[in-house]
mmCIF file with all atom_site columns, C-alpha atoms in Angstrom:
data_model
loop_
_atom_site.group_PDB
_atom_site.id
_atom_site.type_symbol
_atom_site.label_atom_id
_atom_site.label_alt_id
_atom_site.label_comp_id
_atom_site.label_asym_id
_atom_site.label_entity_id
_atom_site.label_seq_id
_atom_site.pdbx_PDB_ins_code
_atom_site.Cartn_x
_atom_site.Cartn_y
_atom_site.Cartn_z
_atom_site.occupancy
_atom_site.B_iso_or_equiv
_atom_site.pdbx_formal_charge
_atom_site.auth_seq_id
_atom_site.auth_comp_id
_atom_site.auth_asym_id
_atom_site.auth_atom_id
_atom_site.pdbx_PDB_model_num
ATOM 1   C CA . GLU R 1 1   ? 150.854 19.186  -86.335 1.00 91.00 ? 2   GLU R CA 1
ATOM 2   C CA . SER R 1 2   ? 147.463 19.961  -84.925 1.00 92.00 ? 3   SER R CA 1
ATOM 3   C CA . VAL R 1 3   ? 143.959 20.748  -86.080 1.00 87.00 ? 4   VAL R CA 1
ATOM 4   C CA . ASP R 1 4   ? 141.599 22.632  -83.788 1.00 90.00 ? 5   ASP R CA 1
ATOM 5   C CA . THR R 1 5   ? 138.156 23.279  -85.270 1.00 87.00 ? 6   THR R CA 1
ATOM 6   C CA . LYS R 1 6   ? 134.599 23.649  -84.175 1.00 86.00 ? 7   LYS R CA 1
ATOM 7   C CA . ILE R 1 7   ? 131.429 23.075  -86.100 1.00 82.00 ? 8   ILE R CA 1
ATOM 8   C CA . LYS R 1 8   ? 127.863 23.320  -84.887 1.00 79.00 ? 9   LYS R CA 1
ATOM 9   C CA . ASP R 1 9   ? 127.648 21.224  -81.706 1.00 79.00 ? 10  ASP R CA 1
ATOM 10  C CA . ALA R 1 10  ? 131.037 19.503  -82.149 1.00 85.00 ? 11  ALA R CA 1
ATOM 11  C CA . SER R 1 11  ? 134.697 20.276  -81.531 1.00 90.00 ? 12  SER R CA 1
ATOM 12  C CA . PHE R 1 12  ? 137.790 18.645  -82.953 1.00 91.00 ? 13  PHE R CA 1
ATOM 13  C CA . LEU R 1 13  ? 141.294 18.790  -81.497 1.00 93.00 ? 14  LEU R CA 1
ATOM 14  C CA . LEU R 1 14  ? 143.683 16.546  -83.355 1.00 92.00 ? 15  LEU R CA 1
ATOM 15  C CA . GLN R 1 15  ? 147.394 16.291  -82.733 1.00 94.00 ? 16  GLN R CA 1
ATOM 16  C CA . TYR R 1 16  ? 149.284 14.041  -85.058 1.00 92.00 ? 17  TYR R CA 1
ATOM 17  C CA . PRO R 1 17  ? 152.931 13.398  -85.846 1.00 95.00 ? 18  PRO R CA 1
ATOM 18  C CA . VAL R 1 18  ? 154.668 14.372  -89.056 1.00 96.00 ? 19  VAL R CA 1
ATOM 19  C CA . ILE R 1 19  ? 158.059 12.771  -89.485 1.00 96.00 ? 20  ILE R CA 1
ATOM 20  C CA . SER R 1 20  ? 160.964 14.722  -90.969 1.00 95.00 ? 21  SER R CA 1
ATOM 21  C CA . GLY R 1 21  ? 164.734 14.649  -91.105 1.00 95.00 ? 22  GLY R CA 1
ATOM 22  C CA . LEU R 1 22  ? 165.186 10.939  -91.858 1.00 94.00 ? 23  LEU R CA 1
ATOM 23  C CA . VAL R 1 23  ? 168.137 9.790   -93.952 1.00 94.00 ? 24  VAL R CA 1
ATOM 24  C CA . SER R 1 24  ? 165.681 8.010   -96.254 1.00 94.00 ? 25  SER R CA 1
ATOM 25  C CA . THR R 1 25  ? 163.130 10.408  -97.676 1.00 95.00 ? 26  THR R CA 1
ATOM 26  C CA . ASP R 1 26  ? 161.264 7.386   -99.091 1.00 96.00 ? 27  ASP R CA 1
ATOM 27  C CA . ALA R 1 27  ? 160.912 5.950   -95.576 1.00 97.00 ? 28  ALA R CA 1
ATOM 28  C CA . GLU R 1 28  ? 159.786 9.349   -94.334 1.00 97.00 ? 29  GLU R CA 1
ATOM 29  C CA . LYS R 1 29  ? 157.078 9.496   -97.023 1.00 97.00 ? 30  LYS R CA 1
ATOM 30  C CA . GLU R 1 30  ? 155.871 5.950   -96.243 1.00 97.00 ? 31  GLU R CA 1
ATOM 31  C CA . ILE R 1 31  ? 155.580 6.650   -92.517 1.00 98.00 ? 32  ILE R CA 1
ATOM 32  C CA . ASN R 1 32  ? 153.807 9.970   -93.063 1.00 97.00 ? 33  ASN R CA 1
ATOM 33  C CA . LEU R 1 33  ? 151.337 8.312   -95.464 1.00 97.00 ? 34  LEU R CA 1
ATOM 34  C CA . VAL R 1 34  ? 150.323 5.843   -92.740 1.00 97.00 ? 35  VAL R CA 1
ATOM 35  C CA . LEU R 1 35  ? 150.029 8.581   -90.112 1.00 96.00 ? 36  LEU R CA 1
ATOM 36  C CA . GLU R 1 36  ? 148.013 10.804  -92.454 1.00 94.00 ? 37  GLU R CA 1
ATOM 37  C CA . LYS R 1 37  ? 145.694 7.907   -93.327 1.00 95.00 ? 38  LYS R CA 1
ATOM 38  C CA . ILE R 1 38  ? 144.963 7.211   -89.643 1.00 95.00 ? 39  ILE R CA 1
ATOM 39  C CA . LYS R 1 39  ? 144.253 10.897  -89.000 1.00 93.00 ? 40  LYS R CA 1
ATOM 40  C CA . ASN R 1 40  ? 142.008 11.164  -92.079 1.00 92.00 ? 41  ASN R CA 1
ATOM 41  C CA . GLN R 1 41  ? 140.028 8.034   -91.135 1.00 93.00 ? 42  GLN R CA 1
ATOM 42  C CA . PHE R 1 42  ? 139.404 9.445   -87.665 1.00 92.00 ? 43  PHE R CA 1
ATOM 43  C CA . VAL R 1 43  ? 138.388 12.852  -89.066 1.00 90.00 ? 44  VAL R CA 1
ATOM 44  C CA . GLU R 1 44  ? 136.048 11.250  -91.596 1.00 90.00 ? 45  GLU R CA 1
ATOM 45  C CA . ALA R 1 45  ? 134.397 8.989   -89.010 1.00 90.00 ? 46  ALA R CA 1
ATOM 46  C CA . SER R 1 46  ? 134.097 11.916  -86.573 1.00 88.00 ? 47  SER R CA 1
ATOM 47  C CA . ASN R 1 47  ? 132.546 14.192  -89.200 1.00 86.00 ? 48  ASN R CA 1
ATOM 48  C CA . GLU R 1 48  ? 130.046 11.476  -90.123 1.00 88.00 ? 49  GLU R CA 1
ATOM 49  C CA . ARG R 1 49  ? 129.137 11.003  -86.477 1.00 85.00 ? 50  ARG R CA 1
ATOM 50  C CA . ALA R 1 50  ? 128.807 14.773  -85.901 1.00 83.00 ? 51  ALA R CA 1
ATOM 51  C CA . ALA R 1 51  ? 126.562 15.084  -88.963 1.00 82.00 ? 52  ALA R CA 1
ATOM 52  C CA . THR R 1 52  ? 124.079 12.628  -87.421 1.00 79.00 ? 53  THR R CA 1
ATOM 53  C CA . ARG R 1 53  ? 123.696 14.672  -84.246 1.00 72.00 ? 54  ARG R CA 1
ATOM 54  C CA . ASP R 1 54  ? 120.057 15.527  -83.666 1.00 70.00 ? 55  ASP R CA 1
ATOM 55  C CA . GLY R 1 55  ? 120.707 18.495  -81.361 1.00 64.00 ? 56  GLY R CA 1
ATOM 56  C CA . ALA R 1 56  ? 118.893 16.909  -78.405 1.00 64.00 ? 57  ALA R CA 1
ATOM 57  C CA . LEU R 1 57  ? 122.026 16.363  -76.312 1.00 63.00 ? 58  LEU R CA 1
ATOM 58  C CA . GLU R 1 58  ? 123.038 18.694  -73.523 1.00 74.00 ? 59  GLU R CA 1
ATOM 59  C CA . HIS R 1 59  ? 126.799 18.559  -74.275 1.00 80.00 ? 60  HIS R CA 1
ATOM 60  C CA . PRO R 1 60  ? 128.576 19.126  -77.576 1.00 84.00 ? 61  PRO R CA 1
ATOM 61  C CA . TYR R 1 61  ? 130.324 16.231  -79.265 1.00 90.00 ? 62  TYR R CA 1
ATOM 62  C CA . GLU R 1 62  ? 134.086 16.057  -78.838 1.00 93.00 ? 63  GLU R CA 1
ATOM 63  C CA . PHE R 1 63  ? 136.682 14.350  -80.983 1.00 94.00 ? 64  PHE R CA 1
ATOM 64  C CA . LEU R 1 64  ? 140.287 14.291  -79.753 1.00 96.00 ? 65  LEU R CA 1
ATOM 65  C CA . GLN R 1 65  ? 143.444 12.649  -81.008 1.00 95.00 ? 66  GLN R CA 1
ATOM 66  C CA . ASN R 1 66  ? 146.932 12.820  -79.542 1.00 97.00 ? 67  ASN R CA 1
ATOM 67  C CA . TYR R 1 67  ? 150.091 10.762  -79.721 1.00 97.00 ? 68  TYR R CA 1
ATOM 68  C CA . LEU R 1 68  ? 153.191 9.829   -77.802 1.00 97.00 ? 69  LEU R CA 1
ATOM 69  C CA . VAL R 1 69  ? 156.511 8.635   -79.200 1.00 98.00 ? 70  VAL R CA 1
ATOM 70  C CA . THR R 1 70  ? 157.415 5.636   -77.037 1.00 98.00 ? 71  THR R CA 1
ATOM 71  C CA . TYR R 1 71  ? 160.621 4.477   -78.732 1.00 98.00 ? 72  TYR R CA 1
ATOM 72  C CA . ASN R 1 72  ? 163.031 5.998   -81.253 1.00 97.00 ? 73  ASN R CA 1
ATOM 73  C CA . GLN R 1 73  ? 166.229 3.929   -81.287 1.00 96.00 ? 74  GLN R CA 1
ATOM 74  C CA . ASN R 1 74  ? 168.048 1.225   -83.206 1.00 96.00 ? 75  ASN R CA 1
ATOM 75  C CA . GLY R 1 75  ? 166.392 2.096   -86.518 1.00 96.00 ? 76  GLY R CA 1
ATOM 76  C CA . LEU R 1 76  ? 162.854 1.785   -85.102 1.00 97.00 ? 77  LEU R CA 1
ATOM 77  C CA . LEU R 1 77  ? 160.208 4.391   -84.337 1.00 98.00 ? 78  LEU R CA 1
ATOM 78  C CA . SER R 1 78  ? 157.277 3.384   -82.151 1.00 98.00 ? 79  SER R CA 1
ATOM 79  C CA . LEU R 1 79  ? 154.373 5.540   -81.094 1.00 97.00 ? 80  LEU R CA 1
ATOM 80  C CA . VAL R 1 80  ? 150.898 5.381   -79.635 1.00 98.00 ? 81  VAL R CA 1
ATOM 81  C CA . MET R 1 81  ? 147.963 7.322   -81.024 1.00 97.00 ? 82  MET R CA 1
ATOM 82  C CA . ASN R 1 82  ? 144.988 7.852   -78.712 1.00 97.00 ? 83  ASN R CA 1
ATOM 83  C CA . GLN R 1 83  ? 141.592 8.763   -80.115 1.00 96.00 ? 84  GLN R CA 1
ATOM 84  C CA . TYR R 1 84  ? 138.625 9.883   -78.019 1.00 96.00 ? 85  TYR R CA 1
ATOM 85  C CA . SER R 1 85  ? 135.051 10.472  -79.115 1.00 93.00 ? 86  SER R CA 1
ATOM 86  C CA . TYR R 1 86  ? 132.273 11.812  -76.933 1.00 92.00 ? 87  TYR R CA 1
ATOM 87  C CA . THR R 1 87  ? 128.881 11.566  -78.597 1.00 86.00 ? 88  THR R CA 1
ATOM 88  C CA . GLY R 1 88  ? 126.664 11.491  -75.533 1.00 81.00 ? 89  GLY R CA 1
ATOM 89  C CA . GLY R 1 89  ? 126.109 9.067   -72.717 1.00 79.00 ? 90  GLY R CA 1
ATOM 90  C CA . ALA R 1 90  ? 127.959 8.443   -69.489 1.00 83.00 ? 91  ALA R CA 1
ATOM 91  C CA . HIS R 1 91  ? 131.426 8.706   -71.031 1.00 88.00 ? 92  HIS R CA 1
ATOM 92  C CA . GLY R 1 92  ? 133.268 8.958   -74.300 1.00 90.00 ? 93  GLY R CA 1
ATOM 93  C CA . MET R 1 93  ? 134.929 6.102   -76.115 1.00 93.00 ? 94  MET R CA 1
ATOM 94  C CA . ASN R 1 94  ? 138.671 5.662   -76.488 1.00 95.00 ? 95  ASN R CA 1
ATOM 95  C CA . ASN R 1 95  ? 140.682 3.881   -79.124 1.00 95.00 ? 96  ASN R CA 1
ATOM 96  C CA . ARG R 1 96  ? 144.422 3.276   -78.999 1.00 97.00 ? 97  ARG R CA 1
ATOM 97  C CA . ILE R 1 97  ? 146.651 2.530   -81.979 1.00 97.00 ? 98  ILE R CA 1
ATOM 98  C CA . GLY R 1 98  ? 150.205 1.266   -81.595 1.00 98.00 ? 99  GLY R CA 1
ATOM 99  C CA . LEU R 1 99  ? 152.545 1.827   -84.535 1.00 98.00 ? 100 LEU R CA 1
ATOM 100 C CA . THR R 1 100 ? 156.124 0.696   -85.021 1.00 98.00 ? 101 THR R CA 1
ATOM 101 C CA . PHE R 1 101 ? 158.061 1.593   -88.151 1.00 98.00 ? 102 PHE R CA 1
ATOM 102 C CA . SER R 1 102 ? 161.413 0.690   -89.637 1.00 97.00 ? 103 SER R CA 1
ATOM 103 C CA . LEU R 1 103 ? 163.279 3.959   -90.162 1.00 97.00 ? 104 LEU R CA 1
ATOM 104 C CA . LYS R 1 104 ? 165.288 2.275   -92.924 1.00 96.00 ? 105 LYS R CA 1
ATOM 105 C CA . ASP R 1 105 ? 162.379 1.727   -95.314 1.00 97.00 ? 106 ASP R CA 1
ATOM 106 C CA . GLY R 1 106 ? 159.290 3.122   -93.546 1.00 97.00 ? 107 GLY R CA 1
ATOM 107 C CA . LYS R 1 107 ? 157.637 -0.280  -93.248 1.00 98.00 ? 108 LYS R CA 1
ATOM 108 C CA . LEU R 1 108 ? 154.934 -0.603  -90.591 1.00 98.00 ? 109 LEU R CA 1
ATOM 109 C CA . LEU R 1 109 ? 156.048 -3.594  -88.517 1.00 97.00 ? 110 LEU R CA 1
ATOM 110 C CA . SER R 1 110 ? 153.890 -6.268  -86.939 1.00 96.00 ? 111 SER R CA 1
ATOM 111 C CA . VAL R 1 111 ? 154.951 -8.243  -83.865 1.00 96.00 ? 112 VAL R CA 1
ATOM 112 C CA . ASP R 1 112 ? 155.618 -11.104 -86.268 1.00 95.00 ? 113 ASP R CA 1
ATOM 113 C CA . ASP R 1 113 ? 158.023 -8.904  -88.259 1.00 95.00 ? 114 ASP R CA 1
ATOM 114 C CA . LEU R 1 114 ? 159.947 -8.139  -85.067 1.00 94.00 ? 115 LEU R CA 1
ATOM 115 C CA . LEU R 1 115 ? 160.062 -11.540 -83.409 1.00 94.00 ? 116 LEU R CA 1
ATOM 116 C CA . LYS R 1 116 ? 159.481 -14.447 -85.787 1.00 91.00 ? 117 LYS R CA 1
ATOM 117 C CA . GLU R 1 117 ? 162.971 -14.567 -87.294 1.00 90.00 ? 118 GLU R CA 1
ATOM 118 C CA . LYS R 1 118 ? 164.688 -14.689 -83.882 1.00 90.00 ? 119 LYS R CA 1
ATOM 119 C CA . ASN R 1 119 ? 162.124 -17.005 -82.270 1.00 91.00 ? 120 ASN R CA 1
ATOM 120 C CA . PRO R 1 120 ? 159.667 -18.850 -84.557 1.00 92.00 ? 121 PRO R CA 1
ATOM 121 C CA . THR R 1 121 ? 157.623 -19.975 -81.521 1.00 93.00 ? 122 THR R CA 1
ATOM 122 C CA . TYR R 1 122 ? 157.418 -16.524 -79.895 1.00 93.00 ? 123 TYR R CA 1
ATOM 123 C CA . LYS R 1 123 ? 153.597 -16.555 -80.018 1.00 94.00 ? 124 LYS R CA 1
ATOM 124 C CA . VAL R 1 124 ? 153.387 -19.447 -77.530 1.00 94.00 ? 125 VAL R CA 1
ATOM 125 C CA . THR R 1 125 ? 155.600 -17.531 -75.086 1.00 93.00 ? 126 THR R CA 1
ATOM 126 C CA . LEU R 1 126 ? 153.603 -14.306 -75.510 1.00 95.00 ? 127 LEU R CA 1
ATOM 127 C CA . ASP R 1 127 ? 150.261 -16.116 -75.116 1.00 95.00 ? 128 ASP R CA 1
ATOM 128 C CA . LYS R 1 128 ? 151.430 -17.666 -71.817 1.00 95.00 ? 129 LYS R CA 1
ATOM 129 C CA . PHE R 1 129 ? 152.771 -14.320 -70.577 1.00 94.00 ? 130 PHE R CA 1
ATOM 130 C CA . VAL R 1 130 ? 149.526 -12.469 -71.390 1.00 95.00 ? 131 VAL R CA 1
ATOM 131 C CA . LEU R 1 131 ? 147.295 -15.185 -69.916 1.00 94.00 ? 132 LEU R CA 1
ATOM 132 C CA . LYS R 1 132 ? 149.318 -15.181 -66.690 1.00 93.00 ? 133 LYS R CA 1
ATOM 133 C CA . SER R 1 133 ? 149.229 -11.361 -66.585 1.00 94.00 ? 134 SER R CA 1
ATOM 134 C CA . PHE R 1 134 ? 145.453 -11.321 -67.050 1.00 93.00 ? 135 PHE R CA 1
ATOM 135 C CA . GLN R 1 135 ? 144.970 -13.743 -64.149 1.00 90.00 ? 136 GLN R CA 1
ATOM 136 C CA . GLY R 1 136 ? 145.860 -10.972 -61.707 1.00 82.00 ? 137 GLY R CA 1
ATOM 137 C CA . PHE R 1 137 ? 144.111 -8.195  -63.620 1.00 87.00 ? 138 PHE R CA 1
ATOM 138 C CA . GLU R 1 138 ? 141.149 -6.642  -61.829 1.00 86.00 ? 139 GLU R CA 1
ATOM 139 C CA . GLY R 1 139 ? 137.937 -6.947  -63.833 1.00 88.00 ? 140 GLY R CA 1
ATOM 140 C CA . TYR R 1 140 ? 139.337 -9.486  -66.324 1.00 91.00 ? 141 TYR R CA 1
ATOM 141 C CA . TYR R 1 141 ? 136.465 -11.171 -68.187 1.00 90.00 ? 142 TYR R CA 1
ATOM 142 C CA . GLY R 1 142 ? 138.309 -14.495 -68.532 1.00 87.00 ? 143 GLY R CA 1
ATOM 143 C CA . GLU R 1 143 ? 138.007 -14.767 -72.310 1.00 86.00 ? 144 GLU R CA 1
ATOM 144 C CA . PHE R 1 144 ? 141.622 -14.580 -73.537 1.00 92.00 ? 145 PHE R CA 1
ATOM 145 C CA . LYS R 1 145 ? 142.345 -17.465 -75.929 1.00 91.00 ? 146 LYS R CA 1
ATOM 146 C CA . GLY R 1 146 ? 145.566 -16.200 -77.521 1.00 93.00 ? 147 GLY R CA 1
ATOM 147 C CA . LEU R 1 147 ? 146.960 -13.322 -79.537 1.00 93.00 ? 148 LEU R CA 1
ATOM 148 C CA . ASN R 1 148 ? 145.724 -12.743 -83.054 1.00 88.00 ? 149 ASN R CA 1
ATOM 149 C CA . ALA R 1 149 ? 148.007 -11.862 -85.967 1.00 82.00 ? 150 ALA R CA 1
ATOM 150 C CA . ALA R 1 150 ? 147.230 -8.143  -85.673 1.00 88.00 ? 151 ALA R CA 1
ATOM 151 C CA . VAL R 1 151 ? 147.985 -7.797  -81.961 1.00 93.00 ? 152 VAL R CA 1
ATOM 152 C CA . ASP R 1 152 ? 148.169 -4.211  -80.718 1.00 96.00 ? 153 ASP R CA 1
ATOM 153 C CA . TYR R 1 153 ? 151.615 -3.255  -79.446 1.00 97.00 ? 154 TYR R CA 1
ATOM 154 C CA . TYR R 1 154 ? 154.267 -0.593  -79.213 1.00 98.00 ? 155 TYR R CA 1
ATOM 155 C CA . LEU R 1 155 ? 157.888 -0.561  -78.130 1.00 98.00 ? 156 LEU R CA 1
ATOM 156 C CA . LYS R 1 156 ? 159.302 1.062   -75.011 1.00 98.00 ? 157 LYS R CA 1
ATOM 157 C CA . THR R 1 157 ? 162.899 1.259   -73.853 1.00 97.00 ? 158 THR R CA 1
ATOM 158 C CA . ASP R 1 158 ? 162.145 -1.482  -71.318 1.00 95.00 ? 159 ASP R CA 1
ATOM 159 C CA . GLY R 1 159 ? 160.352 -3.875  -73.683 1.00 96.00 ? 160 GLY R CA 1
ATOM 160 C CA . LEU R 1 160 ? 157.438 -4.762  -75.901 1.00 96.00 ? 161 LEU R CA 1
ATOM 161 C CA . ALA R 1 161 ? 154.087 -3.422  -74.650 1.00 97.00 ? 162 ALA R CA 1
ATOM 162 C CA . LEU R 1 162 ? 151.112 -5.536  -75.688 1.00 97.00 ? 163 LEU R CA 1
ATOM 163 C CA . PHE R 1 163 ? 147.795 -3.798  -75.101 1.00 96.00 ? 164 PHE R CA 1
ATOM 164 C CA . PHE R 1 164 ? 144.119 -4.457  -75.539 1.00 95.00 ? 165 PHE R CA 1
ATOM 165 C CA . GLN R 1 165 ? 141.244 -2.119  -76.296 1.00 94.00 ? 166 GLN R CA 1
ATOM 166 C CA . GLN R 1 166 ? 138.731 -1.065  -73.666 1.00 91.00 ? 167 GLN R CA 1
ATOM 167 C CA . TYR R 1 167 ? 135.980 -3.662  -73.210 1.00 92.00 ? 168 TYR R CA 1
ATOM 168 C CA . GLU R 1 168 ? 138.028 -6.278  -75.111 1.00 92.00 ? 169 GLU R CA 1
ATOM 169 C CA . TYR R 1 169 ? 138.974 -8.262  -71.984 1.00 93.00 ? 170 TYR R CA 1
ATOM 170 C CA . ALA R 1 170 ? 138.057 -5.960  -69.112 1.00 92.00 ? 171 ALA R CA 1
ATOM 171 C CA . PRO R 1 171 ? 135.578 -3.165  -68.308 1.00 91.00 ? 172 PRO R CA 1
ATOM 172 C CA . TYR R 1 172 ? 135.916 0.463   -69.391 1.00 89.00 ? 173 TYR R CA 1
ATOM 173 C CA . SER R 1 173 ? 137.147 1.413   -65.916 1.00 88.00 ? 174 SER R CA 1
ATOM 174 C CA . SER R 1 174 ? 140.220 -0.810  -66.435 1.00 90.00 ? 175 SER R CA 1
ATOM 175 C CA . GLY R 1 175 ? 141.455 1.341   -69.303 1.00 90.00 ? 176 GLY R CA 1
ATOM 176 C CA . PHE R 1 176 ? 143.705 -0.351  -71.825 1.00 95.00 ? 177 PHE R CA 1
ATOM 177 C CA . PRO R 1 177 ? 145.142 -3.522  -70.265 1.00 95.00 ? 178 PRO R CA 1
ATOM 178 C CA . THR R 1 178 ? 148.856 -3.298  -71.092 1.00 96.00 ? 179 THR R CA 1
ATOM 179 C CA . PHE R 1 179 ? 151.549 -5.844  -70.381 1.00 96.00 ? 180 PHE R CA 1
ATOM 180 C CA . VAL R 1 180 ? 155.245 -5.084  -70.949 1.00 96.00 ? 181 VAL R CA 1
ATOM 181 C CA . ILE R 1 181 ? 157.479 -7.969  -71.915 1.00 93.00 ? 182 ILE R CA 1
ATOM 182 C CA . PRO R 1 182 ? 161.155 -7.196  -71.173 1.00 91.00 ? 183 PRO R CA 1
#
């Protein structure tokens, strides 16, 4: 679904997924609750930010959200939601959210949920992989100490994509550092 609205000095274009047709209607409801919550949080934060506008800026504020389904197989649905806010300055700010759900029960899955049972020491392997990947990454700040429990990720057909927010480990110009583990 999408929302396209304008208010004084601000525009909103939000595209967000609504899941339907699952065997489990309970799972469908759970997934849609999470997706709706993310959309509502972004709308609320954007409206608050737009309300503080003093009118002195040359360009209107912009708030955009879109998504991409990256994996929908083997009882799992994974997608990426991108959020963009321009509230003045040299460039807008981007935020990326990776979401992976069990289609059986609608549970939002962490990396731990996916990997711990098969490999209890998976975190050590992932930390080494990410550190090695960052070594060749242009603009890397050199501050990676290991993955936290709420690591950002999504699934792709060719593997697990771990990603980091802009400015987290590299400059804005580097985008979202993303490393795919087969």
